[in-house]
């Protein structure tokens, strides 16, 4: 360990730690644009300057390793002047179009400007004209005038995605990020470039102009898109979720997530969802209040009935435990997405197993049977839990169809269901909560526990399987106010919710 | 294998790729080869070169656009580059550029209507003792006057 | 007095070819070097006090000493990307004495145990390139390059790499990036090239003149070499003298030579003209006023004491017919054009400076601009990966500070103080 003094505080750091890492470790402020912990060091923005005792020249913290006994500061007048000017150099050709920029509110340039900005632009010159609204690929748009040429995105495509679509073309202040026309920015991880862009130069077509970020809350959770279970943040308001971004997690996903995972917010929003419980009424499914459907199911005598349960790896371990207990003695079937690709891995993050909790399912419920051998007509009661991320299940409709053969059907689905003609004796359909609406844990591919957290309530009538089981087994009365659809957490008296 | 890079050029490129310690070093010589063939290096040529060398096209385009000797658009038969850096500027390099432009009725960087002449200002060519000077294609012409420069160009044009 | 070591045979056309070169004792020093131990050569170069002749003036022997003491493959790169405005001495040498450079390179490679060297030559130097290619072929044919050179057991290959137009490739790590087939953008230091250079292997980059000087140091010995020059600035130096002198040319004089004598050596000023200023070390060196020139000595220390530098030895003589605002505009255009664009202060600052100076020179200047030029330039100093930002800032600061009246006049009157030149149409 090395001892050094940073802004007057003595700290110990590991050998090989750079000064900027030391600042980050002790959560001390330091300005920077080009440095990113997941990328190589570029040392070009020149903002992370520090004063080191005994050295007359300011040094950049990103490319200077801490040495024993170093006395380092970035709060001196000299450093502050350099940072102020460094910022001015960044701004002289920047359009300052924050009011119409998507990055406003989470922009590094804006943040530094509030802190160090000269508020009186010395620049009387015309700004260098560059291209606006450049289509870089199917998911990303570039505004070259906003770009501060930190090169993070270029390094990302070189070092992480290893796809090399991006370059910085030309010299000096005519330098411009871009692609060559035969090779657009289109890889499985491309939207990470938007996340790491410190300004509004790269924006995601999906999120562009959807929401002002300061109107969104974000919740730390786990991506349910595959068995990697990347740490992510979901950005949401009362209307629903708008985007998913990766959250730093050195052991699991580093700083990144795949583009596919970014879509997981799409199946949680209302327009894609089953909004209410349904029961069979003279051969037709019709909406009923959740409490009513619960009561209705509770009154069904399950004694001595042969039960078959169809499950995917898309629920939490807590839900599996509850369902196992509730239907003890039943046959449990494991339904997988695309069998041939189930064990695929792209070497970075993406896995063929598109379920966050396959291992949780396997470890919780022994003697799982293959869903291929599932036949609804063999059972008195069929319990089917449809996957929330149903698009990755190619045989989704086929499976749904096969449920028609059930004698009695208890169906859970987060997604809106197609019209179903049913000849079952009884059918109870319950809207299922998605990963943003519940707590719980997944066991990822490496059998590491990944937690999900409740971010918001989107479908107020939806239940998690464990909530459902608890309500049924305890015969609790559930009181739901349909009119206050935004009120969170209706099941406050059900164990497992907090 | 392609229209823009001829077979013998491909052969040259392949040789250059093993001449140096790393195949990337062959990018600059290959771009020179393409320019020798076409007079300039188009983005299409960059894409073809990318296939020949199996190097991402963005890496090659970065190189083409960084070095000023690679023409990013077609130039005239005579590419006249007049040095206008300090020593040449002090000795009439800028006036000489204007004179040539006027004489051939062409703006800096553009090709004359008959396709024979492109005039550009260029940074120091390391011939300050013979200022003002110009480079026409590969060759230096030194100790110029407006008249001698035009005489030289006229001779080369015909 | 001129002292002709490197330039002794410049006027002899046959010196360009290997036969003529050998007739004048060519490759004899290599023979001598092979009888020495590599470390002895390094020690001799260290003792000679030779400093890099490309611009930075770093002690050559010390640079060699930074190489790791192991068997890792190392490279020698000869910097022939002569691009500092006003400099043409290397071109002259490559055209008139190519074998002298090759011999110096083989000796240096032997000293640092490098199996492979490159001459990185700027793309515009077509004639020099052709002459060097021929000379390299001759050297291979004569067994001076290749396997077991002169029976010494030392193998060495030398290749030529042609740049493509970028001033920044004269910066040693920019050159390495370029040789690696990338944009010629300087690399972050540390690591320094001697530890991690070309393809991350230890690499020494030396200027053409430096490597040729090694030959003469080994030929005459460090002691004899040190007799030329001053105590701290040892040896001879090639100066490229241009601008307003009657006979612009390359001259070789001992370091410490008087600037005024150097001007006389080049024919002096044109009749009726007065000296106004001198840029003593290429366009990035701070300008000297005529008064400062009077007792200026052309060596590292004296010019540093005057706030300028020896740089590449490009001496640009400026007489009283010139408008300093106009010349600064030319210089600022150059650095703006050549900034590689990596580091923000340089990328944005060079453009900013040019725009301000251009505005002044077109009669659109504001009085505040003069101060702002100084402020911006000062903030560009010491803030970037390489020295290009400083190279742009230093002339800006020195021109404005030393010739402030001309700048103020231009802003106030909208025209140049130097009556013969108004606002040039090319600004």
PDB file of N, CA and C in Angstrom, chain C residues 75-152:
ATOM      1  N   UNK C  75      14.262  -0.790 -31.640  1.00  0.00           N
ATOM      2  CA  UNK C  75      14.318  -0.177 -32.957  1.00  0.00           C
ATOM      3  C   UNK C  75      14.972   1.191 -32.889  1.00  0.00           C
ATOM      4  N   UNK C  76      15.634   1.518 -33.977  1.00  0.00           N
ATOM      5  CA  UNK C  76      16.131   2.878 -34.127  1.00  0.00           C
ATOM      6  C   UNK C  76      15.310   3.539 -35.226  1.00  0.00           C
ATOM      7  N   UNK C  77      14.775   4.700 -34.926  1.00  0.00           N
ATOM      8  CA  UNK C  77      14.023   5.456 -35.926  1.00  0.00           C
ATOM      9  C   UNK C  77      14.758   6.747 -36.197  1.00  0.00           C
ATOM     10  N   UNK C  78      15.027   6.971 -37.469  1.00  0.00           N
ATOM     11  CA  UNK C  78      15.642   8.241 -37.819  1.00  0.00           C
ATOM     12  C   UNK C  78      14.541   9.209 -38.198  1.00  0.00           C
ATOM     13  N   UNK C  79      14.504  10.302 -37.510  1.00  0.00           N
ATOM     14  CA  UNK C  79      13.482  11.309 -37.755  1.00  0.00           C
ATOM     15  C   UNK C  79      13.908  12.206 -38.914  1.00  0.00           C
ATOM     16  N   UNK C  80      13.355  11.906 -40.074  1.00  0.00           N
ATOM     17  CA  UNK C  80      13.640  12.724 -41.256  1.00  0.00           C
ATOM     18  C   UNK C  80      12.338  13.380 -41.721  1.00  0.00           C
ATOM     19  N   UNK C  81      11.479  13.638 -40.746  1.00  0.00           N
ATOM     20  CA  UNK C  81      10.208  14.290 -41.057  1.00  0.00           C
ATOM     21  C   UNK C  81      10.357  15.789 -40.846  1.00  0.00           C
ATOM     22  N   UNK C  82      11.350  16.324 -41.464  1.00  0.00           N
ATOM     23  CA  UNK C  82      11.694  17.723 -41.245  1.00  0.00           C
ATOM     24  C   UNK C  82      10.518  18.622 -41.619  1.00  0.00           C
ATOM     25  N   UNK C  83       9.859  19.170 -40.611  1.00  0.00           N
ATOM     26  CA  UNK C  83       8.664  19.935 -40.920  1.00  0.00           C
ATOM     27  C   UNK C  83       8.587  21.270 -40.231  1.00  0.00           C
ATOM     28  N   UNK C  84       9.498  21.526 -39.299  1.00  0.00           N
ATOM     29  CA  UNK C  84       9.465  22.795 -38.583  1.00  0.00           C
ATOM     30  C   UNK C  84       9.705  23.916 -39.596  1.00  0.00           C
ATOM     31  N   UNK C  85       8.749  24.810 -39.751  1.00  0.00           N
ATOM     32  CA  UNK C  85       8.909  25.856 -40.763  1.00  0.00           C
ATOM     33  C   UNK C  85      10.241  26.572 -40.637  1.00  0.00           C
ATOM     34  N   UNK C  86      10.923  26.674 -41.754  1.00  0.00           N
ATOM     35  CA  UNK C  86      12.230  27.312 -41.788  1.00  0.00           C
ATOM     36  C   UNK C  86      13.368  26.321 -41.815  1.00  0.00           C
ATOM     37  N   UNK C  87      13.070  25.037 -41.664  1.00  0.00           N
ATOM     38  CA  UNK C  87      14.129  24.032 -41.548  1.00  0.00           C
ATOM     39  C   UNK C  87      14.290  23.249 -42.857  1.00  0.00           C
ATOM     40  N   UNK C  88      15.518  23.148 -43.313  1.00  0.00           N
ATOM     41  CA  UNK C  88      15.762  22.376 -44.540  1.00  0.00           C
ATOM     42  C   UNK C  88      17.121  21.704 -44.534  1.00  0.00           C
ATOM     43  N   UNK C  89      17.763  21.718 -43.378  1.00  0.00           N
ATOM     44  CA  UNK C  89      19.121  21.176 -43.257  1.00  0.00           C
ATOM     45  C   UNK C  89      19.165  19.662 -43.480  1.00  0.00           C
ATOM     46  N   UNK C  90      18.141  18.937 -43.007  1.00  0.00           N
ATOM     47  CA  UNK C  90      18.159  17.481 -43.137  1.00  0.00           C
ATOM     48  C   UNK C  90      17.972  17.066 -44.596  1.00  0.00           C
ATOM     49  N   UNK C  91      17.101  17.805 -45.285  1.00  0.00           N
ATOM     50  CA  UNK C  91      16.876  17.498 -46.698  1.00  0.00           C
ATOM     51  C   UNK C  91      18.199  17.626 -47.448  1.00  0.00           C
ATOM     52  N   UNK C  92      18.906  18.724 -47.174  1.00  0.00           N
ATOM     53  CA  UNK C  92      20.203  18.942 -47.837  1.00  0.00           C
ATOM     54  C   UNK C  92      21.137  17.768 -47.568  1.00  0.00           C
ATOM     55  N   UNK C  93      21.171  17.318 -46.314  1.00  0.00           N
ATOM     56  CA  UNK C  93      22.103  16.244 -46.000  1.00  0.00           C
ATOM     57  C   UNK C  93      21.721  14.940 -46.693  1.00  0.00           C
ATOM     58  N   UNK C  94      20.428  14.631 -46.682  1.00  0.00           N
ATOM     59  CA  UNK C  94      20.008  13.379 -47.303  1.00  0.00           C
ATOM     60  C   UNK C  94      20.270  13.384 -48.798  1.00  0.00           C
ATOM     61  N   UNK C  95      20.226  14.578 -49.379  1.00  0.00           N
ATOM     62  CA  UNK C  95      20.442  14.649 -50.823  1.00  0.00           C
ATOM     63  C   UNK C  95      21.918  14.682 -51.189  1.00  0.00           C
ATOM     64  N   UNK C  96      22.713  15.255 -50.297  1.00  0.00           N
ATOM     65  CA  UNK C  96      24.128  15.418 -50.652  1.00  0.00           C
ATOM     66  C   UNK C  96      25.054  14.403 -49.977  1.00  0.00           C
ATOM     67  N   UNK C  97      24.617  13.891 -48.837  1.00  0.00           N
ATOM     68  CA  UNK C  97      25.490  12.953 -48.118  1.00  0.00           C
ATOM     69  C   UNK C  97      24.666  11.820 -47.486  1.00  0.00           C
ATOM     70  N   UNK C  98      23.918  11.088 -48.319  1.00  0.00           N
ATOM     71  CA  UNK C  98      23.016  10.074 -47.747  1.00  0.00           C
ATOM     72  C   UNK C  98      23.764   8.973 -46.985  1.00  0.00           C
ATOM     73  N   UNK C  99      24.935   8.613 -47.468  1.00  0.00           N
ATOM     74  CA  UNK C  99      25.666   7.516 -46.826  1.00  0.00           C
ATOM     75  C   UNK C  99      26.186   7.892 -45.444  1.00  0.00           C
ATOM     76  N   UNK C 100      26.411   9.181 -45.283  1.00  0.00           N
ATOM     77  CA  UNK C 100      26.861   9.674 -43.982  1.00  0.00           C
ATOM     78  C   UNK C 100      25.779   9.411 -42.925  1.00  0.00           C
ATOM     79  N   UNK C 101      24.511   9.591 -43.334  1.00  0.00           N
ATOM     80  CA  UNK C 101      23.411   9.294 -42.430  1.00  0.00           C
ATOM     81  C   UNK C 101      23.322   7.784 -42.184  1.00  0.00           C
ATOM     82  N   UNK C 102      23.442   7.016 -43.279  1.00  0.00           N
ATOM     83  CA  UNK C 102      23.333   5.563 -43.139  1.00  0.00           C
ATOM     84  C   UNK C 102      24.446   5.028 -42.236  1.00  0.00           C
ATOM     85  N   UNK C 103      25.643   5.527 -42.433  1.00  0.00           N
ATOM     86  CA  UNK C 103      26.757   5.063 -41.614  1.00  0.00           C
ATOM     87  C   UNK C 103      26.517   5.419 -40.136  1.00  0.00           C
ATOM     88  N   UNK C 104      26.075   6.642 -39.927  1.00  0.00           N
ATOM     89  CA  UNK C 104      25.766   7.056 -38.543  1.00  0.00           C
ATOM     90  C   UNK C 104      24.693   6.169 -37.935  1.00  0.00           C
ATOM     91  N   UNK C 105      23.733   5.765 -38.750  1.00  0.00           N
ATOM     92  CA  UNK C 105      22.648   4.921 -38.235  1.00  0.00           C
ATOM     93  C   UNK C 105      23.137   3.517 -37.893  1.00  0.00           C
ATOM     94  N   UNK C 106      24.025   2.982 -38.742  1.00  0.00           N
ATOM     95  CA  UNK C 106      24.515   1.627 -38.452  1.00  0.00           C
ATOM     96  C   UNK C 106      25.354   1.646 -37.164  1.00  0.00           C
ATOM     97  N   UNK C 107      26.179   2.676 -37.029  1.00  0.00           N
ATOM     98  CA  UNK C 107      26.996   2.782 -35.813  1.00  0.00           C
ATOM     99  C   UNK C 107      26.083   2.878 -34.584  1.00  0.00           C
ATOM    100  N   UNK C 108      25.060   3.740 -34.690  1.00  0.00           N
ATOM    101  CA  UNK C 108      24.150   3.924 -33.551  1.00  0.00           C
ATOM    102  C   UNK C 108      23.371   2.639 -33.254  1.00  0.00           C
ATOM    103  N   UNK C 109      22.946   1.956 -34.303  1.00  0.00           N
ATOM    104  CA  UNK C 109      22.210   0.708 -34.114  1.00  0.00           C
ATOM    105  C   UNK C 109      23.076  -0.342 -33.437  1.00  0.00           C
ATOM    106  N   UNK C 110      24.343  -0.369 -33.845  1.00  0.00           N
ATOM    107  CA  UNK C 110      25.287  -1.300 -33.234  1.00  0.00           C
ATOM    108  C   UNK C 110      25.433  -0.967 -31.743  1.00  0.00           C
ATOM    109  N   UNK C 111      25.506   0.318 -31.456  1.00  0.00           N
ATOM    110  CA  UNK C 111      25.681   0.750 -30.068  1.00  0.00           C
ATOM    111  C   UNK C 111      24.498   0.337 -29.199  1.00  0.00           C
ATOM    112  N   UNK C 112      23.302   0.442 -29.736  1.00  0.00           N
ATOM    113  CA  UNK C 112      22.124   0.125 -28.917  1.00  0.00           C
ATOM    114  C   UNK C 112      21.600  -1.280 -29.205  1.00  0.00           C
ATOM    115  N   UNK C 113      22.326  -2.011 -30.050  1.00  0.00           N
ATOM    116  CA  UNK C 113      21.993  -3.392 -30.395  1.00  0.00           C
ATOM    117  C   UNK C 113      20.604  -3.519 -31.015  1.00  0.00           C
ATOM    118  N   UNK C 114      20.394  -2.690 -32.035  1.00  0.00           N
ATOM    119  CA  UNK C 114      19.106  -2.736 -32.730  1.00  0.00           C
ATOM    120  C   UNK C 114      19.243  -3.477 -34.059  1.00  0.00           C
ATOM    121  N   UNK C 115      18.419  -4.471 -34.295  1.00  0.00           N
ATOM    122  CA  UNK C 115      18.511  -5.231 -35.532  1.00  0.00           C
ATOM    123  C   UNK C 115      17.821  -4.550 -36.711  1.00  0.00           C
ATOM    124  N   UNK C 116      17.038  -3.513 -36.405  1.00  0.00           N
ATOM    125  CA  UNK C 116      16.236  -2.933 -37.485  1.00  0.00           C
ATOM    126  C   UNK C 116      16.058  -1.446 -37.254  1.00  0.00           C
ATOM    127  N   UNK C 117      16.267  -0.683 -38.309  1.00  0.00           N
ATOM    128  CA  UNK C 117      16.015   0.741 -38.171  1.00  0.00           C
ATOM    129  C   UNK C 117      15.199   1.238 -39.352  1.00  0.00           C
ATOM    130  N   UNK C 118      14.569   2.352 -39.138  1.00  0.00           N
ATOM    131  CA  UNK C 118      13.790   3.000 -40.191  1.00  0.00           C
ATOM    132  C   UNK C 118      14.217   4.449 -40.308  1.00  0.00           C
ATOM    133  N   UNK C 119      14.201   4.909 -41.544  1.00  0.00           N
ATOM    134  CA  UNK C 119      14.266   6.359 -41.743  1.00  0.00           C
ATOM    135  C   UNK C 119      12.835   6.773 -42.067  1.00  0.00           C
ATOM    136  N   UNK C 120      12.252   7.556 -41.200  1.00  0.00           N
ATOM    137  CA  UNK C 120      10.909   8.059 -41.470  1.00  0.00           C
ATOM    138  C   UNK C 120      11.071   9.415 -42.129  1.00  0.00           C
ATOM    139  N   UNK C 121      10.780   9.453 -43.417  1.00  0.00           N
ATOM    140  CA  UNK C 121      11.024  10.689 -44.175  1.00  0.00           C
ATOM    141  C   UNK C 121       9.703  11.315 -44.582  1.00  0.00           C
ATOM    142  N   UNK C 122       9.659  12.631 -44.570  1.00  0.00           N
ATOM    143  CA  UNK C 122       8.379  13.258 -44.900  1.00  0.00           C
ATOM    144  C   UNK C 122       8.031  13.015 -46.367  1.00  0.00           C
ATOM    145  N   UNK C 123       6.744  12.887 -46.606  1.00  0.00           N
ATOM    146  CA  UNK C 123       6.263  12.477 -47.924  1.00  0.00           C
ATOM    147  C   UNK C 123       6.597  13.438 -49.047  1.00  0.00           C
ATOM    148  N   UNK C 124       6.756  14.718 -48.708  1.00  0.00           N
ATOM    149  CA  UNK C 124       7.018  15.706 -49.753  1.00  0.00           C
ATOM    150  C   UNK C 124       8.438  15.603 -50.298  1.00  0.00           C
ATOM    151  N   UNK C 125       9.333  14.971 -49.518  1.00  0.00           N
ATOM    152  CA  UNK C 125      10.744  14.916 -49.917  1.00  0.00           C
ATOM    153  C   UNK C 125      10.989  13.796 -50.930  1.00  0.00           C
ATOM    154  N   UNK C 126      10.410  13.958 -52.123  1.00  0.00           N
ATOM    155  CA  UNK C 126      10.546  12.904 -53.126  1.00  0.00           C
ATOM    156  C   UNK C 126      11.977  12.706 -53.590  1.00  0.00           C
ATOM    157  N   UNK C 127      12.668  13.839 -53.769  1.00  0.00           N
ATOM    158  CA  UNK C 127      14.031  13.723 -54.279  1.00  0.00           C
ATOM    159  C   UNK C 127      14.931  13.049 -53.232  1.00  0.00           C
ATOM    160  N   UNK C 128      14.815  13.501 -51.999  1.00  0.00           N
ATOM    161  CA  UNK C 128      15.622  12.889 -50.935  1.00  0.00           C
ATOM    162  C   UNK C 128      15.311  11.410 -50.821  1.00  0.00           C
ATOM    163  N   UNK C 129      14.024  11.078 -50.952  1.00  0.00           N
ATOM    164  CA  UNK C 129      13.613   9.679 -50.829  1.00  0.00           C
ATOM    165  C   UNK C 129      14.288   8.832 -51.903  1.00  0.00           C
ATOM    166  N   UNK C 130      14.277   9.345 -53.135  1.00  0.00           N
ATOM    167  CA  UNK C 130      14.872   8.587 -54.238  1.00  0.00           C
ATOM    168  C   UNK C 130      16.371   8.395 -53.996  1.00  0.00           C
ATOM    169  N   UNK C 131      17.016   9.462 -53.545  1.00  0.00           N
ATOM    170  CA  UNK C 131      18.465   9.384 -53.318  1.00  0.00           C
ATOM    171  C   UNK C 131      18.771   8.403 -52.176  1.00  0.00           C
ATOM    172  N   UNK C 132      17.973   8.482 -51.114  1.00  0.00           N
ATOM    173  CA  UNK C 132      18.197   7.576 -49.981  1.00  0.00           C
ATOM    174  C   UNK C 132      17.940   6.126 -50.361  1.00  0.00           C
ATOM    175  N   UNK C 133      16.869   5.905 -51.138  1.00  0.00           N
ATOM    176  CA  UNK C 133      16.579   4.523 -51.561  1.00  0.00           C
ATOM    177  C   UNK C 133      17.773   3.939 -52.306  1.00  0.00           C
ATOM    178  N   UNK C 134      18.321   4.758 -53.198  1.00  0.00           N
ATOM    179  CA  UNK C 134      19.462   4.299 -53.987  1.00  0.00           C
ATOM    180  C   UNK C 134      20.639   4.015 -53.040  1.00  0.00           C
ATOM    181  N   UNK C 135      20.852   4.911 -52.099  1.00  0.00           N
ATOM    182  CA  UNK C 135      21.977   4.753 -51.171  1.00  0.00           C
ATOM    183  C   UNK C 135      21.806   3.500 -50.305  1.00  0.00           C
ATOM    184  N   UNK C 136      20.578   3.241 -49.876  1.00  0.00           N
ATOM    185  CA  UNK C 136      20.340   2.049 -49.054  1.00  0.00           C
ATOM    186  C   UNK C 136      20.637   0.792 -49.877  1.00  0.00           C
ATOM    187  N   UNK C 137      20.160   0.802 -51.130  1.00  0.00           N
ATOM    188  CA  UNK C 137      20.446  -0.347 -52.014  1.00  0.00           C
ATOM    189  C   UNK C 137      21.951  -0.546 -52.170  1.00  0.00           C
ATOM    190  N   UNK C 138      22.642   0.550 -52.357  1.00  0.00           N
ATOM    191  CA  UNK C 138      24.108   0.474 -52.504  1.00  0.00           C
ATOM    192  C   UNK C 138      24.754  -0.102 -51.237  1.00  0.00           C
ATOM    193  N   UNK C 139      24.247   0.354 -50.112  1.00  0.00           N
ATOM    194  CA  UNK C 139      24.824  -0.103 -48.839  1.00  0.00           C
ATOM    195  C   UNK C 139      24.590  -1.604 -48.655  1.00  0.00           C
ATOM    196  N   UNK C 140      23.393  -2.066 -49.045  1.00  0.00           N
ATOM    197  CA  UNK C 140      23.130  -3.508 -48.968  1.00  0.00           C
ATOM    198  C   UNK C 140      24.072  -4.260 -49.900  1.00  0.00           C
ATOM    199  N   UNK C 141      24.189  -3.730 -51.141  1.00  0.00           N
ATOM    200  CA  UNK C 141      25.029  -4.407 -52.138  1.00  0.00           C
ATOM    201  C   UNK C 141      26.485  -4.473 -51.665  1.00  0.00           C
ATOM    202  N   UNK C 142      26.907  -3.458 -50.941  1.00  0.00           N
ATOM    203  CA  UNK C 142      28.305  -3.414 -50.481  1.00  0.00           C
ATOM    204  C   UNK C 142      28.497  -4.134 -49.142  1.00  0.00           C
ATOM    205  N   UNK C 143      27.433  -4.734 -48.658  1.00  0.00           N
ATOM    206  CA  UNK C 143      27.549  -5.486 -47.401  1.00  0.00           C
ATOM    207  C   UNK C 143      27.592  -4.613 -46.162  1.00  0.00           C
ATOM    208  N   UNK C 144      27.168  -3.365 -46.294  1.00  0.00           N
ATOM    209  CA  UNK C 144      27.135  -2.466 -45.132  1.00  0.00           C
ATOM    210  C   UNK C 144      25.829  -2.626 -44.357  1.00  0.00           C
ATOM    211  N   UNK C 145      24.886  -3.241 -45.011  1.00  0.00           N
ATOM    212  CA  UNK C 145      23.615  -3.561 -44.346  1.00  0.00           C
ATOM    213  C   UNK C 145      23.315  -5.030 -44.618  1.00  0.00           C
ATOM    214  N   UNK C 146      22.517  -5.617 -43.762  1.00  0.00           N
ATOM    215  CA  UNK C 146      22.188  -7.030 -43.941  1.00  0.00           C
ATOM    216  C   UNK C 146      22.871  -7.871 -42.877  1.00  0.00           C
ATOM    217  N   UNK C 147      23.208  -9.111 -43.273  1.00  0.00           N
ATOM    218  CA  UNK C 147      23.807 -10.042 -42.309  1.00  0.00           C
ATOM    219  C   UNK C 147      25.313  -9.799 -42.142  1.00  0.00           C
ATOM    220  N   UNK C 148      25.762  -9.986 -40.954  1.00  0.00           N
ATOM    221  CA  UNK C 148      27.192 -10.008 -40.647  1.00  0.00           C
ATOM    222  C   UNK C 148      27.970  -8.888 -41.340  1.00  0.00           C
ATOM    223  N   UNK C 149      27.617  -7.669 -41.004  1.00  0.00           N
ATOM    224  CA  UNK C 149      28.186  -6.509 -41.675  1.00  0.00           C
ATOM    225  C   UNK C 149      29.700  -6.434 -41.444  1.00  0.00           C
ATOM    226  N   UNK C 150      30.428  -6.371 -42.510  1.00  0.00           N
ATOM    227  CA  UNK C 150      31.903  -6.282 -42.467  1.00  0.00           C
ATOM    228  C   UNK C 150      32.521  -7.371 -41.591  1.00  0.00           C
ATOM    229  N   UNK C 151      31.863  -8.523 -41.556  1.00  0.00           N
ATOM    230  CA  UNK C 151      32.407  -9.621 -40.756  1.00  0.00           C
ATOM    231  C   UNK C 151      32.347  -9.391 -39.255  1.00  0.00           C
ATOM    232  N   UNK C 152      31.536  -8.409 -38.856  1.00  0.00           N
ATOM    233  CA  UNK C 152      31.480  -8.060 -37.428  1.00  0.00           C
ATOM    234  C   UNK C 152      30.586  -8.999 -36.631  1.00  0.00           C
TER     235      UNK C 152
END
